[in-house]
Each structure stands twice: as C-alpha cells, then as structure tokens.
mmCIF file of C-alpha atoms and ligand atoms in Angstrom:
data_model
loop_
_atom_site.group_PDB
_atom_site.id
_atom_site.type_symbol
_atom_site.label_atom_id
_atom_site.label_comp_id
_atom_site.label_asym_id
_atom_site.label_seq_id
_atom_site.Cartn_x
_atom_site.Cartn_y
_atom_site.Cartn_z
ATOM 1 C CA UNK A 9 34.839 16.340 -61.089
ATOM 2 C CA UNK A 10 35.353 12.831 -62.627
ATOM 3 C CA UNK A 11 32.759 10.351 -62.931
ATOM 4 C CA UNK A 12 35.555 7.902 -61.406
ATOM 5 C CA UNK A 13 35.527 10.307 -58.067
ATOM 6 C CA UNK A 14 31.442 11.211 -58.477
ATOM 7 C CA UNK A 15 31.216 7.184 -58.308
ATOM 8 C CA UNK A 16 33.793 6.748 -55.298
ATOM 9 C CA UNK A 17 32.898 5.429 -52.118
ATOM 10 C CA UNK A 18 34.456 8.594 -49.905
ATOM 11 C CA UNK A 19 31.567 10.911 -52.159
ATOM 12 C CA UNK A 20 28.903 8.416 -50.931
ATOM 13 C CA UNK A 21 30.173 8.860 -47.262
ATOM 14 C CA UNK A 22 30.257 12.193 -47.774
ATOM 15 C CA UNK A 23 26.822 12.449 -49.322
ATOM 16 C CA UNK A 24 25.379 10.561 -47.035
ATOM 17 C CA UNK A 25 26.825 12.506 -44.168
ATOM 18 C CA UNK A 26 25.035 15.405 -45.632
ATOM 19 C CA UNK A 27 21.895 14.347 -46.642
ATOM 20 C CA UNK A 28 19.324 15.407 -43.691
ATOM 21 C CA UNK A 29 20.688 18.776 -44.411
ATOM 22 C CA UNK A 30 19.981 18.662 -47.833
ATOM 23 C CA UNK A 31 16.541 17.456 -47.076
ATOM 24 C CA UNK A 32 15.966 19.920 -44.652
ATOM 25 C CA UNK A 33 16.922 23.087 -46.317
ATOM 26 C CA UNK A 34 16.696 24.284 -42.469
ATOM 27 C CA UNK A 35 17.763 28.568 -43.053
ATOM 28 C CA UNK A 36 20.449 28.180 -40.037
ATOM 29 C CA UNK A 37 22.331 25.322 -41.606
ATOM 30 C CA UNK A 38 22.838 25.967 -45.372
ATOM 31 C CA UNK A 39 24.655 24.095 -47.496
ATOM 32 C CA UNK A 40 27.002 26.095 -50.594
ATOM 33 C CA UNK A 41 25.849 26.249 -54.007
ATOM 34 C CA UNK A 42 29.127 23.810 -54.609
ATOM 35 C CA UNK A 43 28.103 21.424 -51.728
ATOM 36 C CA UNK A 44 24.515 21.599 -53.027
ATOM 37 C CA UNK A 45 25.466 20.661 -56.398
ATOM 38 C CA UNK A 46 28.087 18.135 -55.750
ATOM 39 C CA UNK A 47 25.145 16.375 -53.978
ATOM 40 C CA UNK A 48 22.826 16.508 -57.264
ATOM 41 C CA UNK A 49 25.697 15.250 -59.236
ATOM 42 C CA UNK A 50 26.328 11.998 -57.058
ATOM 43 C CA UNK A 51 22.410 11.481 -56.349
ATOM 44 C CA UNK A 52 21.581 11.690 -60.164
ATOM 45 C CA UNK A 53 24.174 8.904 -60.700
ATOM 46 C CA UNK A 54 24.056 6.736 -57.689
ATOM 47 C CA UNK A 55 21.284 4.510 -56.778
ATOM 48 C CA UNK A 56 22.262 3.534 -53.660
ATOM 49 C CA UNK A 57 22.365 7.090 -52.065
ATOM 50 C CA UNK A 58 19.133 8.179 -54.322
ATOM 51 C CA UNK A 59 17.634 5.155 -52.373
ATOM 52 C CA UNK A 60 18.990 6.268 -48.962
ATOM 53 C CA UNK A 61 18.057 9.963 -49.655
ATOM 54 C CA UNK A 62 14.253 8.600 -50.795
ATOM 55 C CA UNK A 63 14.286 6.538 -47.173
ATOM 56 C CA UNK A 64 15.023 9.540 -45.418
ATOM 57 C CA UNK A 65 12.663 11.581 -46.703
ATOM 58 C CA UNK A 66 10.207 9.088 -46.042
ATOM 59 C CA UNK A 67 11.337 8.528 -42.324
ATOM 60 C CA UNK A 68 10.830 12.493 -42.109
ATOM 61 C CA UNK A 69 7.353 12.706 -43.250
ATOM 62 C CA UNK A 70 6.181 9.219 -41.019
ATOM 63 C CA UNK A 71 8.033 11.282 -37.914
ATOM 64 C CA UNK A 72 5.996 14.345 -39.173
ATOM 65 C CA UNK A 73 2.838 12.548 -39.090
ATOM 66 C CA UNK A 74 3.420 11.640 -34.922
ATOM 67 C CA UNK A 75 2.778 14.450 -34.486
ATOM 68 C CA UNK A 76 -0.383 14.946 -31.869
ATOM 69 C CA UNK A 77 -1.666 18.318 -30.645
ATOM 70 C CA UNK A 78 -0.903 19.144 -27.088
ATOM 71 C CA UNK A 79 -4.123 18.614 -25.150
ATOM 72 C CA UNK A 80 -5.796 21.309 -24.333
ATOM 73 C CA UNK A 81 -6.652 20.432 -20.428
ATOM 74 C CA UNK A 82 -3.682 20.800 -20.095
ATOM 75 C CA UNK A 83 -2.841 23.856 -20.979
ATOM 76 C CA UNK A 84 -5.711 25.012 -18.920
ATOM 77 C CA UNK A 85 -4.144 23.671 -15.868
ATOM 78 C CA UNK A 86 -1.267 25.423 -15.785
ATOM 79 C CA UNK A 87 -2.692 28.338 -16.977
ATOM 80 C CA UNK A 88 -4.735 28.118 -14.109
ATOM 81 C CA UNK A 89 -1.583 26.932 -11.731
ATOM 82 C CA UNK A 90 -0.111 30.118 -13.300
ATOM 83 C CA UNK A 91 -2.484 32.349 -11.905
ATOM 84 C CA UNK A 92 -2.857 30.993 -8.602
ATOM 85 C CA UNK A 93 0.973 31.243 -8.516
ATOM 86 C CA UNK A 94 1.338 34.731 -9.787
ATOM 87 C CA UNK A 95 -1.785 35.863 -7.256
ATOM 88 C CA UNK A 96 -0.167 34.614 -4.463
ATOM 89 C CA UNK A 97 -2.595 32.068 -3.492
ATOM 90 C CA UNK B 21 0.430 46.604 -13.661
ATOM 91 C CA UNK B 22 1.939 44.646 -11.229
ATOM 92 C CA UNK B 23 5.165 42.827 -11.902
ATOM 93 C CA UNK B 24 3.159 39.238 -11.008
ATOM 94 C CA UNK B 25 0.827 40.122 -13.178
ATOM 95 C CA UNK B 26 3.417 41.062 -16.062
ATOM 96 C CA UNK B 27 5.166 37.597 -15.209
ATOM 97 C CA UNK B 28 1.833 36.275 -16.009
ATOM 98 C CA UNK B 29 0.831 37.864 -19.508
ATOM 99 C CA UNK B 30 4.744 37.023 -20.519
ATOM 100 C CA UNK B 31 4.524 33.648 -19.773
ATOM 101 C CA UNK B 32 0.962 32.214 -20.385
ATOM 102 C CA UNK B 33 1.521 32.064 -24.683
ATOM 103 C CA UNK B 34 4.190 29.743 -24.202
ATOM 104 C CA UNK B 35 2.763 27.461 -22.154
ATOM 105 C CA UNK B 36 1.417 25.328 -25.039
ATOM 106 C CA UNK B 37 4.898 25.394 -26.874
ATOM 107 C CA UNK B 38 6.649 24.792 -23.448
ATOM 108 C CA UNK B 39 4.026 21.488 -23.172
ATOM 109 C CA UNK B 40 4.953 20.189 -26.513
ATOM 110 C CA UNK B 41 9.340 20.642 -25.999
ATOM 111 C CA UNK B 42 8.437 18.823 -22.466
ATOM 112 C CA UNK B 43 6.807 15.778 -23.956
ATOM 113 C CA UNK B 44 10.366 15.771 -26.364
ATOM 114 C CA UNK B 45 12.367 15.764 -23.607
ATOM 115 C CA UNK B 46 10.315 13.344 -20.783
ATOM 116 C CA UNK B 47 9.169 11.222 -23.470
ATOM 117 C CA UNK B 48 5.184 11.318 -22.588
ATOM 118 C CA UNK B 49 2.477 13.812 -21.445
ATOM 119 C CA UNK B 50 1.719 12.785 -17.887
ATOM 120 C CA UNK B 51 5.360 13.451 -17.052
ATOM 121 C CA UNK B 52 5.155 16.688 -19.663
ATOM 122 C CA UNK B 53 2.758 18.929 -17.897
ATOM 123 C CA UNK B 54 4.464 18.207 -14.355
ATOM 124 C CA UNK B 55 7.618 19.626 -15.896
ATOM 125 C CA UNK B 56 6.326 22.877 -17.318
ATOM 126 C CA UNK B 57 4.679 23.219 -13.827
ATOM 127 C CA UNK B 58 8.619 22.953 -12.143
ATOM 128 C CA UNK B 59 9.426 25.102 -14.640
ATOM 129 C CA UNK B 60 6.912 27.601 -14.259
ATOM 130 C CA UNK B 61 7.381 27.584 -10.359
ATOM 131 C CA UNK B 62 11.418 27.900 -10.975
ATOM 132 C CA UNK B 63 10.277 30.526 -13.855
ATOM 133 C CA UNK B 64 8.685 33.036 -11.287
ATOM 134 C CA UNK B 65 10.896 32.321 -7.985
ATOM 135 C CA UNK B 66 14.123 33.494 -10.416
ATOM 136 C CA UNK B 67 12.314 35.844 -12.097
ATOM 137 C CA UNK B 68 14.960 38.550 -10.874
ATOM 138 C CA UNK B 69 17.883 36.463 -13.368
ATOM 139 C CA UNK B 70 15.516 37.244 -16.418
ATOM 140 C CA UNK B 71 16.663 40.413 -18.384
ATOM 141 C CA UNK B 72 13.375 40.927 -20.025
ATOM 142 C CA UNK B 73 14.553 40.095 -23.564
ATOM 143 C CA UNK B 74 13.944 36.940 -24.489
ATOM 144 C CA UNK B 75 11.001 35.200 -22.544
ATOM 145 C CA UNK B 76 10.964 31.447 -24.776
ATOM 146 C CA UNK B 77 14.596 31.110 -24.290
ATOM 147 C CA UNK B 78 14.708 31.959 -20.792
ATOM 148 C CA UNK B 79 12.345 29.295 -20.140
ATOM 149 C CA UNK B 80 13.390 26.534 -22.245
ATOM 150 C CA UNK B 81 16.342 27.491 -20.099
ATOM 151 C CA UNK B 82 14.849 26.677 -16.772
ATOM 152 C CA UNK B 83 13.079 23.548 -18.155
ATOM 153 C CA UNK B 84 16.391 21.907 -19.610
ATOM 154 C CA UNK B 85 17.992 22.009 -16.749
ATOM 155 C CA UNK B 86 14.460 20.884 -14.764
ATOM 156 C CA UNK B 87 14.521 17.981 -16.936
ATOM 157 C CA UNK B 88 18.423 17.297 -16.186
ATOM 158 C CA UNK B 89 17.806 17.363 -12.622
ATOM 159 C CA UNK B 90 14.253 15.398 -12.300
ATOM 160 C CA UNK B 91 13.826 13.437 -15.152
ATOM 161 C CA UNK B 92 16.919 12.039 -16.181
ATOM 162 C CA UNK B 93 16.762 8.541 -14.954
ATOM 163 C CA UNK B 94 12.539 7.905 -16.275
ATOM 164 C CA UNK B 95 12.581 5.932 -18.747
ATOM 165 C CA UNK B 96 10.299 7.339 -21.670
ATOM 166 C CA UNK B 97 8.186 5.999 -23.179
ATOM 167 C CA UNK B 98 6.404 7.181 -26.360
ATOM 168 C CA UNK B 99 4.772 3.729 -27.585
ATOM 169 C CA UNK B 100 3.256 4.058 -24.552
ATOM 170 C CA UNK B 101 1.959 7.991 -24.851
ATOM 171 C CA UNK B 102 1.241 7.263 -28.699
ATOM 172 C CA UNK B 103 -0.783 4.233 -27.990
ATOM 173 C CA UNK B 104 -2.814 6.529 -25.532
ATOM 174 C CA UNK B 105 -3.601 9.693 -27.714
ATOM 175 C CA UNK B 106 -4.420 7.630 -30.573
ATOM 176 C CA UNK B 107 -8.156 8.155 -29.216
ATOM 177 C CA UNK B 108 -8.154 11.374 -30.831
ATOM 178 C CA UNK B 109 -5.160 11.907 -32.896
ATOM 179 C CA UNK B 110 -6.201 15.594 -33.928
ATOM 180 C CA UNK B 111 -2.928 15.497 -35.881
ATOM 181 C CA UNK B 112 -4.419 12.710 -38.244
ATOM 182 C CA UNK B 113 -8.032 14.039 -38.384
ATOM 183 C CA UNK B 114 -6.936 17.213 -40.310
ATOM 184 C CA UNK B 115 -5.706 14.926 -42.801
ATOM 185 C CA UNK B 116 -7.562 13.179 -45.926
ATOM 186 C CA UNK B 117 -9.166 9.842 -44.901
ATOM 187 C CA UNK B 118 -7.199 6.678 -45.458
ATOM 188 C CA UNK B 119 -7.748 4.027 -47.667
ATOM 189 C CA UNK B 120 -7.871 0.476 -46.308
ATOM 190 C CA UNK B 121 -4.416 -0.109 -48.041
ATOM 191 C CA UNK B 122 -2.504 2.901 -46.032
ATOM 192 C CA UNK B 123 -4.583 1.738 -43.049
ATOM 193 C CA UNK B 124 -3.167 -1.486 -43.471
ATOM 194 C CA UNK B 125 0.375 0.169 -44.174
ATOM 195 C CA UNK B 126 0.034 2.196 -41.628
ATOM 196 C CA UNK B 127 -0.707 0.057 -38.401
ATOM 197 C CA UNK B 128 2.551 -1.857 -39.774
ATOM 198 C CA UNK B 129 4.683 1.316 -39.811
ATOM 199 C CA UNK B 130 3.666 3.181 -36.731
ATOM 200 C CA UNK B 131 4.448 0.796 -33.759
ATOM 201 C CA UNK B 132 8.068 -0.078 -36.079
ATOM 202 C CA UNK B 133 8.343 3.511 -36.315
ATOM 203 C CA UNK B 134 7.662 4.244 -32.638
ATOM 204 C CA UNK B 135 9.656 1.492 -31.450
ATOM 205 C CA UNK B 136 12.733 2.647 -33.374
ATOM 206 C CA UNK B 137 12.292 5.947 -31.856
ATOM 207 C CA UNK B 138 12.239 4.579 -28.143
ATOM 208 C CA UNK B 139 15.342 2.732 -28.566
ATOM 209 C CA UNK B 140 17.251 5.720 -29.491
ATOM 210 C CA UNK B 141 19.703 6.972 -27.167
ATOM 211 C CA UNK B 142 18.098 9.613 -25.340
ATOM 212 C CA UNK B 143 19.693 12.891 -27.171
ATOM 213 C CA UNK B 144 19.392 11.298 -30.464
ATOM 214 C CA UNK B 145 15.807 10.605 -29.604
ATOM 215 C CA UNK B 146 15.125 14.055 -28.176
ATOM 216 C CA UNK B 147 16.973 15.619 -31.175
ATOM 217 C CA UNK B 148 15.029 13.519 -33.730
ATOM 218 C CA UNK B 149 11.561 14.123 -31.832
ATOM 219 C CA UNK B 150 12.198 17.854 -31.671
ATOM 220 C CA UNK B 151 13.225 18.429 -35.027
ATOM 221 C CA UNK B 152 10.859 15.858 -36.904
ATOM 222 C CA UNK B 153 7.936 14.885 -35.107
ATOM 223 C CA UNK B 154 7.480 18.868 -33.187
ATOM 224 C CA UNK B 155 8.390 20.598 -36.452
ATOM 225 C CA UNK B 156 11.347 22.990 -34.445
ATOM 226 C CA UNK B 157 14.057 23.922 -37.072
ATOM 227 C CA UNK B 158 17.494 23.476 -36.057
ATOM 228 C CA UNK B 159 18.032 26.870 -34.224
ATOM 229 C CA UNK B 160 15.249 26.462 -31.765
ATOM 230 C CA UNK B 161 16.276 23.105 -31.316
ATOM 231 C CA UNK B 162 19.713 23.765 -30.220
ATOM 232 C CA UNK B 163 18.859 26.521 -28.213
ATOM 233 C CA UNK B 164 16.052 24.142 -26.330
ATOM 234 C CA UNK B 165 18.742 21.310 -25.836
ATOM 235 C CA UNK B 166 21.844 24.224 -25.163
ATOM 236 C CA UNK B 167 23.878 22.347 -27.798
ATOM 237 C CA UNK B 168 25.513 24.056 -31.106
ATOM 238 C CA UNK B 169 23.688 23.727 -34.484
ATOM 239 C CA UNK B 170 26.315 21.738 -35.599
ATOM 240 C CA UNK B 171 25.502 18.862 -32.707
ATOM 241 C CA UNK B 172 21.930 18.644 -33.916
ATOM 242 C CA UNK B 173 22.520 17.828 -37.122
ATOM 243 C CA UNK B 174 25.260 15.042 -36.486
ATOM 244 C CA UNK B 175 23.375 13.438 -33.906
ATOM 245 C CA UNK B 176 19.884 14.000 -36.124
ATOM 246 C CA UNK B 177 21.601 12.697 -38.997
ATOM 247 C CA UNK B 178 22.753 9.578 -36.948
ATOM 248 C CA UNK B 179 19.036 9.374 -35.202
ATOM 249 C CA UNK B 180 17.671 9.302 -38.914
ATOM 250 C CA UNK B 181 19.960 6.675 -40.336
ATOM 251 C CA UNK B 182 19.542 4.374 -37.226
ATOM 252 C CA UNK B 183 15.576 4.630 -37.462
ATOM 253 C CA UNK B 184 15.980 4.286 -41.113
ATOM 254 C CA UNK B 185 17.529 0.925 -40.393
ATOM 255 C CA UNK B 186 14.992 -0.526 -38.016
ATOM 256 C CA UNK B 187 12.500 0.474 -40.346
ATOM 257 C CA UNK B 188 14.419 -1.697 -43.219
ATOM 258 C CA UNK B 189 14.602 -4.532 -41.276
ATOM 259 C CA UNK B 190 11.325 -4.780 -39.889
ATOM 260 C CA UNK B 191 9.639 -4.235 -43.568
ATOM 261 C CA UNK B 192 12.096 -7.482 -44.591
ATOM 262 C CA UNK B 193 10.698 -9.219 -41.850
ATOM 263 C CA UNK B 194 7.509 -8.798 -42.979
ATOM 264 C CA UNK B 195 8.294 -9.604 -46.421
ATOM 265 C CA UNK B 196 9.545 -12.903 -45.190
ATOM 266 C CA UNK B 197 7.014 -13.494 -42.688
HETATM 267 ZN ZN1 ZN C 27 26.483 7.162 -53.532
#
C-alpha cells in the first residue's frame, strides 16, 4: 500500500469502522492478519484515528468500571421462589 | 430424583447470570429480579420444549422474549439504578483506592458517562451494556439478544462512537465552563 492510500480518508472510514473489533480481540469475531495489519499501518501514521482508537479504549474501560455485583438478596429470593415453585407450594 | 427437583439443580447456577443480562435488558434491578422471576415461572411451565442440552440458552431464550412482551415500553433508567448501588459499589471496592484527583475526575465522568448510556437507543444501549459494562463477549451476547454476531458489533461500534461523542463534548464544556 501507498502512503497516499494509508493517508486517504476511505482507510480512516474503514479503520474506524473496525476499531471496537480490533480493541476487542473478542475469539468469535477475528479480524485477518491483513486486516489486522492494515489497521497498525494507518494507526501508526494517523493521529486522528490513534486519537479515536485511544477514546475508545478509554470509553471501554469507564463502561468496565459500571460494573456492580448483582446483589445477593436477590439471588436468594428467587432461589427461594425457585423452590417453592419446583415443590409445588 | 424427581424431574422438579432436576428443573431445580439445572436452573439455580444461573440465576445470578440470568439477574445481571436482566438488569441489561430492563435497565435497573427492581425491574431485573421481577423478570428472572417471569422467566423462571415461564422456564418450568414449558419445561417440556427444553431438549436438555443447553440450559443458559434456553433461558436467555424465555427471558428475551419476557422482556419483549413486558418490558418494552419502561423506560430504563440506569442513572437512576447507578445512583442507588453506589452505597456499596462492590465493583469499585476491589479496586486500589482513589486519589482525590481521580475522585475529582471521576464524579465528572460517571454521571456524563451514565447519561450517554441512557440516551442510547435501546439495542445500542443493551448491546453496549452487555458487552462492556457485564463483560459478555460477542457470542453470548448475540445469543442473549437472538441477533447475529455481525449485528453486535455494528450496533456496538455505533453505541461506542455515539458515547464517545457525548463524552467529548461534555469534557469541552467543562473546559470552557
Ligand atoms: Zn485515519
């Protein structure tokens, strides 16, 4: 690839299309070895979607970090609901 | 054993993990533990459909479509939920302490953050909530919502730009003041 079509606006767009699932590295949605360097490439060279790709991983990890346990009261509840259900009661 | 009692031992384990997809999809925990309850009651009265096999997939059957059918038209709302579990936040204790800066930095990021998350459209939002916030990968996610792979990552992709963008915004608003 050229630097003229690393640089282009189309590689942003597609970069940035593909950018959560470069972040994610999730097992059922893999990205090629070509797609996965062709997205190096442009975010070695381009600020603007090395910022974007920076944001993103930062929106991940503050979404991450909402995370609250499920109370455990709860889960008593309906574990109790459950048996009453599954005795007949 | 009796099959009631089978029912039981197969279901109990994921009644935690059945909580947490619940609070994704009706947006707070009040509303969460009345849906796994449907779900459970649906769970055992069609317990004759269920071929045995796969027991979490079954039932994040049952509660999609409970959550289609009752839920739909609530309005959810996770500032709210957030603002009422922050009490304990169990999540946050198991991490390092703060310093006064990231408390600071935090208590401007969290209502921006939860605010850009409630004015998602609702599959964005449950998308971005199951994947991010719940920690699901993409496969359990689109087998919870009954949507391709390929769907969850366009419209998580979207949901993270969008929030992305409120969360610009707001830290230029309070840059200018
Ligand atoms: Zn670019």
């Amino acid at each position: 690839m050229k630097i003229s079509e690393v640089m282009s606006m189309p590689e942003c767009h597609w970069v940035k299309s593909h950018l959560t699932q470069y972040l994610d590295r999730d097992p059922s949605a893999p990205l090629t070895d070509a797609e996965l360097r062709r997205l190096e490439v442009h975010i070695a060279l381009c600020d603007k979607c090395a910022a974007v790709s920076e944001d993103y991983r930062e929106t991940s990890k503050a979404l991450s970090q909402l995370r609250t346990h499920v109370d455990q009261e709860s889960i008593n509840r309906l574990s109790d609901s459950l048996k009453r259900l599954t005795s007949g009661e | 054993m009796s099959r009631e009692e089978d029912f039981r031992l197969l279901v109990e384990p994921e009644i935690p993990v059945l909580l947490r997809v619940a609070r994704s999809l009706a947006g707070n925990s009040r509303d969460a533990e009345d849906l796994v309850q449907e779900t459970l009651i649906n769970a055992f009265q069609g317990i004759d459909n269920f071929d045995g096999k796969y027991p979490r997939a079954w039932l994040f059957t049952i509660l999609r479509n409970n959550s289609h059918n009752v839920w739909r038209k609530k309005k959810p709302d996770y500032v709210e939920d957030w603002n009422l579990t922050q009490g304990s936040r169990p999540a946050f204790n198991a991490e390092p302490p703060r310093t006064p800066e990231e408390e600071v930095l935090s208590g401007v990021i969290e209502p921006t953050l939860l605010n850009a998350v409630n004015a998602l459209p609702e599959e964005f939002r449950s998308t971005l909530i199951l994947v991010d916030v719940e920690g699901f990968s993409y496969a359990e996610c689109a087998q919870i919502l009954g949507v391709p792979i390929g769907t969850i990552m366009s419209r998580r992709s979207r949901a993270v730009a969008k929030v992305r963008k409120s969360l610009l915004k707001a830290r230029e608003e309070a840059v200018r003041g």
